[in-house]
Amino acid sequence: MLSLKKYLTEGLIQFTILLSLMGVRVDLDSYLPSHLPPLHEIILGPTSAYTQTQFHSLRGTTDGYGVHPKSVDLDHFFTSRRLLSRMRALDRLQVPSTELDTWLVHREADSSVSSAQTGSSLSPEGPQDLPSSDSSLRDNRETEQGRGPDELGASAPSESSELNKEEIDPIDILWLQDIDLGAGREDFESRGHHKDNEDIWESLHDDPGRESLQSRVQVDGETGENVPQEGQTAMSLADCLSLLDDTFQFAGSSEFPAPESQSILDTEPGPVALDQTDGLLSPFLPDMASPLDLEEQWQDLMSIMDMQPMDTNSSADDPLYLSLDPPLQPNGTLDAPSLQGCAQNLSLFTPSLEAFPISESPLPQLSSHNSSDINSTFGFTNLTGLLFSSSLNSTSNETSSGSLQDPLGGILGDALFDEISLMDLALEEGFSQMQTSQLQEELDSDSGLSLDSHRSPASPSGSETSSSSCSSSSSSSFSEEGAVGYSSDSELVEADDVEEAGGYQPEYSKFCRMSSQDPSRFNRLPFLEHVGHNHTYNMVPEEPEEPESPLAGRGSRRQSTFIDRQAGRDEQRARAMKIPFSNEKIINLPVEEFNELLTKYQLSEAQLCLVRDIRRRGKNKMAAQNCRKRKLDTILNLEQEVKRLNRERSSQLREKGENLRSLQRMKQEVENLYQEVFSQLRDQEGRPYSAQHYALHYTSNGNVVLMPRNAEGQQQRRPERKDRRK
DNA sequence: ATTTGGTGTCATAAG
DNA sequence: GTCTTATGACACCAA
């Protein structure tokens, strides 16, 4: 019975995987036996991300920053923060986070990319932004899903949620492996993709005057070279390339002023031909006699793109032309149906495309970027350059290895992924530098962090006036905030924040406790007033000139010090010197009123000196309190800034990983299309072309040219050669 | 006995 | 020149 259950469970899981292949999401957890872990744990293994830790409750507030360091609840808060800081210290490690469920799946696909994301995207997010475990989990997932399409900038289908994509991801890997093993080919051939492709093609080329598959077949039939799939495949390749070029908008790149997509693919209707020419180069040029740097390669490519149509010049050594006419709009852009058709076409050759809504979600997002954004985001030249250089590398390897079945295979297999890895590294470093500089800038520029901003004379002077005005009527307002005279930005912010202000106010009252020695606060309390005025005999004499109280020293030292602290030494001195007005007035009166007060009474020199000292010390005491509070606020602001930057960093790392993955998928599709086209090309004798000696190249007018590899090196330097089309 | 944080005070610079 | 404010440094105290 148990084995039967197990069998059924495994079958359910496998069935779910199959359903996910078809884009159907099945929640199998509800069907699983209760003793089994959830399905995602069965598939992915148990993750700490799903372990609901109650560390959120360690913070009473949203993130704990509302708690002032001087809060009476500070022990509790710092305990929480210590735990959290430990978790943050695990930045590079696996930190429990609800985001893990997204990235652990990708780890299998490309560990190089996702590992960095996993480490970095976790630490600052997760616990800090989670007010409670339950709601945080839900919120995070919501934000994750809600943010996903936005970050992709895509009109992603609603059913292709983030989770769906992640579920399909490993399946896509299996698909790719099947393709590599040749299994996928027969598979989708057996599915009758020919017919589908033809349908798609016909739908895209409903006008008989345009290039149709049949016409291509006819032309190909003349030479006896091509089968109908070639045209479709070639069109798919062209569409895909146009998509890529459209997507990345290489034309706008100052570094690599690539031609616009329509310049590449804008082909007037004409007979499809596998012409022979000798003069064209291609970004796919695999064989490079001499290694050129990317700039030179691009110049060559540009010269090719700018070539005018060539005059026909048939020769035995000329490379073959394969004219491709992608369904372009009059303006040269691909309309939505074209995209759809391209996606479907692509999906026929690369079933993984069905798994990834690449034509819908990533591409529009990427196309929204301008070239500088792309460069800044990816930190590399462009896809064409990548393909170019990578194909070069792969070809150079091919000549030695002899395996030329996959001219672009090196792109994904070695060179491109290496470059992506390097790019990732460079991005990582650049990002860190950028973030460091950004942090520096913000620390320098942020007024909330600048001490100078707090040196605004407004608040102290305002406090001075307010307290002085209050002091004229009563002494009640001295120890109020206005008397302290410091109001920081963070204070205002936290006061505005309902969640965070709660912890701050008690602290502020505690902070105000620092002014408990102030006479006004002292006088506000009747019993303390009584102590302050009537128990001076407990005062321990501190200054020799002050007359000793006859009862001094009689009380316990502890009691005297307590009273001393409560009353204030200056207060005691003032009483000892029989100063006829309160210390509060001495300290807080404006200088004019203070001088007027001094002139009102006939004071001795010692009394005058004491009064001035009291005033100086009192003001300095408040200044010191303000200064310390300002320091604390600065520390708090810095801490919040660090937290914000950590969140920003993880978000950008996550976005970078998504972009890299979508780029890799696009490259994979291009490579698949290339292989598809190349493998179906036939020479006059009906034999397939050897990848060792021939390679497909891409021209500016949308043609794909089959060129001998040995001629490429020669023609690389002859970009002025004119295009020839039949 | 030592450490640590809070507080007051002084000295000094700057506005 | 005076007053006020800010701040580093130091000492004291209590936990």
mmCIF file of N, CA, C and O in Angstrom, chain A residues 524-555:
data_model
loop_
_atom_site.group_PDB
_atom_site.id
_atom_site.type_symbol
_atom_site.label_atom_id
_atom_site.label_comp_id
_atom_site.label_asym_id
_atom_site.label_seq_id
_atom_site.Cartn_x
_atom_site.Cartn_y
_atom_site.Cartn_z
ATOM 1 N N ARG A 524 9.416 71.979 38.039
ATOM 2 C CA ARG A 524 8.070 71.580 37.678
ATOM 3 C C ARG A 524 7.531 70.541 38.636
ATOM 4 O O ARG A 524 6.340 70.372 38.763
ATOM 5 N N LEU A 525 8.420 69.807 39.242
ATOM 6 C CA LEU A 525 7.962 68.758 40.148
ATOM 7 C C LEU A 525 7.955 69.309 41.559
ATOM 8 O O LEU A 525 8.992 69.704 42.081
ATOM 9 N N PRO A 526 6.829 69.360 42.167
ATOM 10 C CA PRO A 526 6.755 70.020 43.477
ATOM 11 C C PRO A 526 7.653 69.356 44.497
ATOM 12 O O PRO A 526 8.347 70.057 45.249
ATOM 13 N N PHE A 527 7.667 68.027 44.501
ATOM 14 C CA PHE A 527 8.471 67.406 45.555
ATOM 15 C C PHE A 527 9.956 67.615 45.291
ATOM 16 O O PHE A 527 10.755 67.775 46.198
ATOM 17 N N LEU A 528 10.322 67.648 44.021
ATOM 18 C CA LEU A 528 11.728 67.908 43.726
ATOM 19 C C LEU A 528 12.076 69.357 44.005
ATOM 20 O O LEU A 528 13.192 69.681 44.401
ATOM 21 N N GLU A 529 11.111 70.185 43.753
ATOM 22 C CA GLU A 529 11.356 71.580 44.092
ATOM 23 C C GLU A 529 11.613 71.718 45.585
ATOM 24 O O GLU A 529 12.522 72.432 46.013
ATOM 25 N N HIS A 530 10.836 70.995 46.263
ATOM 26 C CA HIS A 530 11.028 71.058 47.716
ATOM 27 C C HIS A 530 12.427 70.559 48.085
ATOM 28 O O HIS A 530 13.144 71.159 48.870
ATOM 29 N N VAL A 531 12.795 69.448 47.456
ATOM 30 C CA VAL A 531 14.121 68.911 47.754
ATOM 31 C C VAL A 531 15.190 69.886 47.315
ATOM 32 O O VAL A 531 16.150 70.155 48.018
ATOM 33 N N GLY A 532 14.960 70.414 46.146
ATOM 34 C CA GLY A 532 15.998 71.273 45.589
ATOM 35 C C GLY A 532 16.219 72.515 46.423
ATOM 36 O O GLY A 532 17.335 73.015 46.522
ATOM 37 N N HIS A 533 15.209 72.993 47.002
ATOM 38 C CA HIS A 533 15.354 74.262 47.702
ATOM 39 C C HIS A 533 15.581 74.088 49.185
ATOM 40 O O HIS A 533 16.122 74.969 49.825
ATOM 41 N N ASN A 534 15.144 73.018 49.707
ATOM 42 C CA ASN A 534 15.176 72.900 51.156
ATOM 43 C C ASN A 534 16.171 71.880 51.659
ATOM 44 O O ASN A 534 16.297 71.723 52.852
ATOM 45 N N HIS A 535 16.820 71.196 50.773
ATOM 46 C CA HIS A 535 17.740 70.167 51.251
ATOM 47 C C HIS A 535 19.156 70.445 50.806
ATOM 48 O O HIS A 535 19.930 69.558 50.553
ATOM 49 N N THR A 536 19.463 71.672 50.694
ATOM 50 C CA THR A 536 20.818 72.005 50.311
ATOM 51 C C THR A 536 21.815 71.607 51.378
ATOM 52 O O THR A 536 23.004 71.559 51.122
ATOM 53 N N TYR A 537 21.355 71.339 52.496
ATOM 54 C CA TYR A 537 22.296 70.910 53.535
ATOM 55 C C TYR A 537 22.903 69.562 53.205
ATOM 56 O O TYR A 537 23.908 69.163 53.764
ATOM 57 N N ASN A 538 22.261 68.849 52.299
ATOM 58 C CA ASN A 538 22.851 67.585 51.904
ATOM 59 C C ASN A 538 23.946 67.760 50.867
ATOM 60 O O ASN A 538 24.645 66.820 50.528
ATOM 61 N N MET A 539 24.065 68.968 50.381
ATOM 62 C CA MET A 539 25.007 69.179 49.308
ATOM 63 C C MET A 539 26.436 69.041 49.791
ATOM 64 O O MET A 539 26.808 69.568 50.842
ATOM 65 N N VAL A 540 27.184 68.352 49.045
ATOM 66 C CA VAL A 540 28.614 68.262 49.342
ATOM 67 C C VAL A 540 29.300 69.445 48.700
ATOM 68 O O VAL A 540 29.144 69.695 47.522
ATOM 69 N N PRO A 541 30.023 70.192 49.455
ATOM 70 C CA PRO A 541 30.677 71.380 48.885
ATOM 71 C C PRO A 541 31.709 70.975 47.843
ATOM 72 O O PRO A 541 32.535 70.099 48.071
ATOM 73 N N GLU A 542 31.611 71.606 46.734
ATOM 74 C CA GLU A 542 32.548 71.286 45.666
ATOM 75 C C GLU A 542 33.536 72.400 45.415
ATOM 76 O O GLU A 542 34.602 72.175 44.885
ATOM 77 N N GLU A 543 33.133 73.589 45.729
ATOM 78 C CA GLU A 543 34.038 74.685 45.455
ATOM 79 C C GLU A 543 34.419 75.321 46.792
ATOM 80 O O GLU A 543 33.577 75.529 47.659
ATOM 81 N N PRO A 544 35.657 75.602 46.920
ATOM 82 C CA PRO A 544 36.104 76.106 48.223
ATOM 83 C C PRO A 544 35.478 77.430 48.556
ATOM 84 O O PRO A 544 35.272 77.719 49.737
ATOM 85 N N GLU A 545 35.165 78.225 47.562
ATOM 86 C CA GLU A 545 34.635 79.536 47.909
ATOM 87 C C GLU A 545 33.190 79.442 48.379
ATOM 88 O O GLU A 545 32.671 80.378 48.977
ATOM 89 N N GLU A 546 32.569 78.300 48.055
ATOM 90 C CA GLU A 546 31.190 78.191 48.474
ATOM 91 C C GLU A 546 31.142 77.844 49.967
ATOM 92 O O GLU A 546 31.907 76.994 50.430
ATOM 93 N N PRO A 547 30.270 78.475 50.643
ATOM 94 C CA PRO A 547 30.159 78.169 52.076
ATOM 95 C C PRO A 547 29.594 76.772 52.284
ATOM 96 O O PRO A 547 28.664 76.354 51.604
ATOM 97 N N GLU A 548 30.180 76.070 53.155
ATOM 98 C CA GLU A 548 29.747 74.719 53.433
ATOM 99 C C GLU A 548 28.465 74.727 54.233
ATOM 100 O O GLU A 548 28.297 75.502 55.181
ATOM 101 N N SER A 549 27.616 73.909 53.839
ATOM 102 C CA SER A 549 26.397 73.763 54.613
ATOM 103 C C SER A 549 26.740 73.075 55.928
ATOM 104 O O SER A 549 27.537 72.152 55.969
ATOM 105 N N PRO A 550 26.186 73.546 56.998
ATOM 106 C CA PRO A 550 26.543 72.962 58.300
ATOM 107 C C PRO A 550 26.184 71.505 58.403
ATOM 108 O O PRO A 550 26.826 70.761 59.127
ATOM 109 N N LEU A 551 25.171 71.122 57.657
ATOM 110 C CA LEU A 551 24.762 69.730 57.759
ATOM 111 C C LEU A 551 25.337 68.884 56.640
ATOM 112 O O LEU A 551 24.957 67.733 56.500
ATOM 113 N N ALA A 552 26.216 69.458 55.868
ATOM 114 C CA ALA A 552 26.774 68.702 54.768
ATOM 115 C C ALA A 552 27.574 67.542 55.293
ATOM 116 O O ALA A 552 28.320 67.652 56.248
ATOM 117 N N GLY A 553 27.418 66.440 54.625
ATOM 118 C CA GLY A 553 28.159 65.277 55.037
ATOM 119 C C GLY A 553 27.451 64.447 56.058
ATOM 120 O O GLY A 553 27.829 63.322 56.328
ATOM 121 N N ARG A 554 26.402 64.992 56.585
ATOM 122 C CA ARG A 554 25.677 64.226 57.573
ATOM 123 C C ARG A 554 24.908 63.091 56.919
ATOM 124 O O ARG A 554 24.880 61.982 57.412
ATOM 125 N N GLY A 555 24.318 63.406 55.852
ATOM 126 C CA GLY A 555 23.581 62.365 55.159
ATOM 127 C C GLY A 555 24.522 61.423 54.472
ATOM 128 O O GLY A 555 25.726 61.626 54.415
#
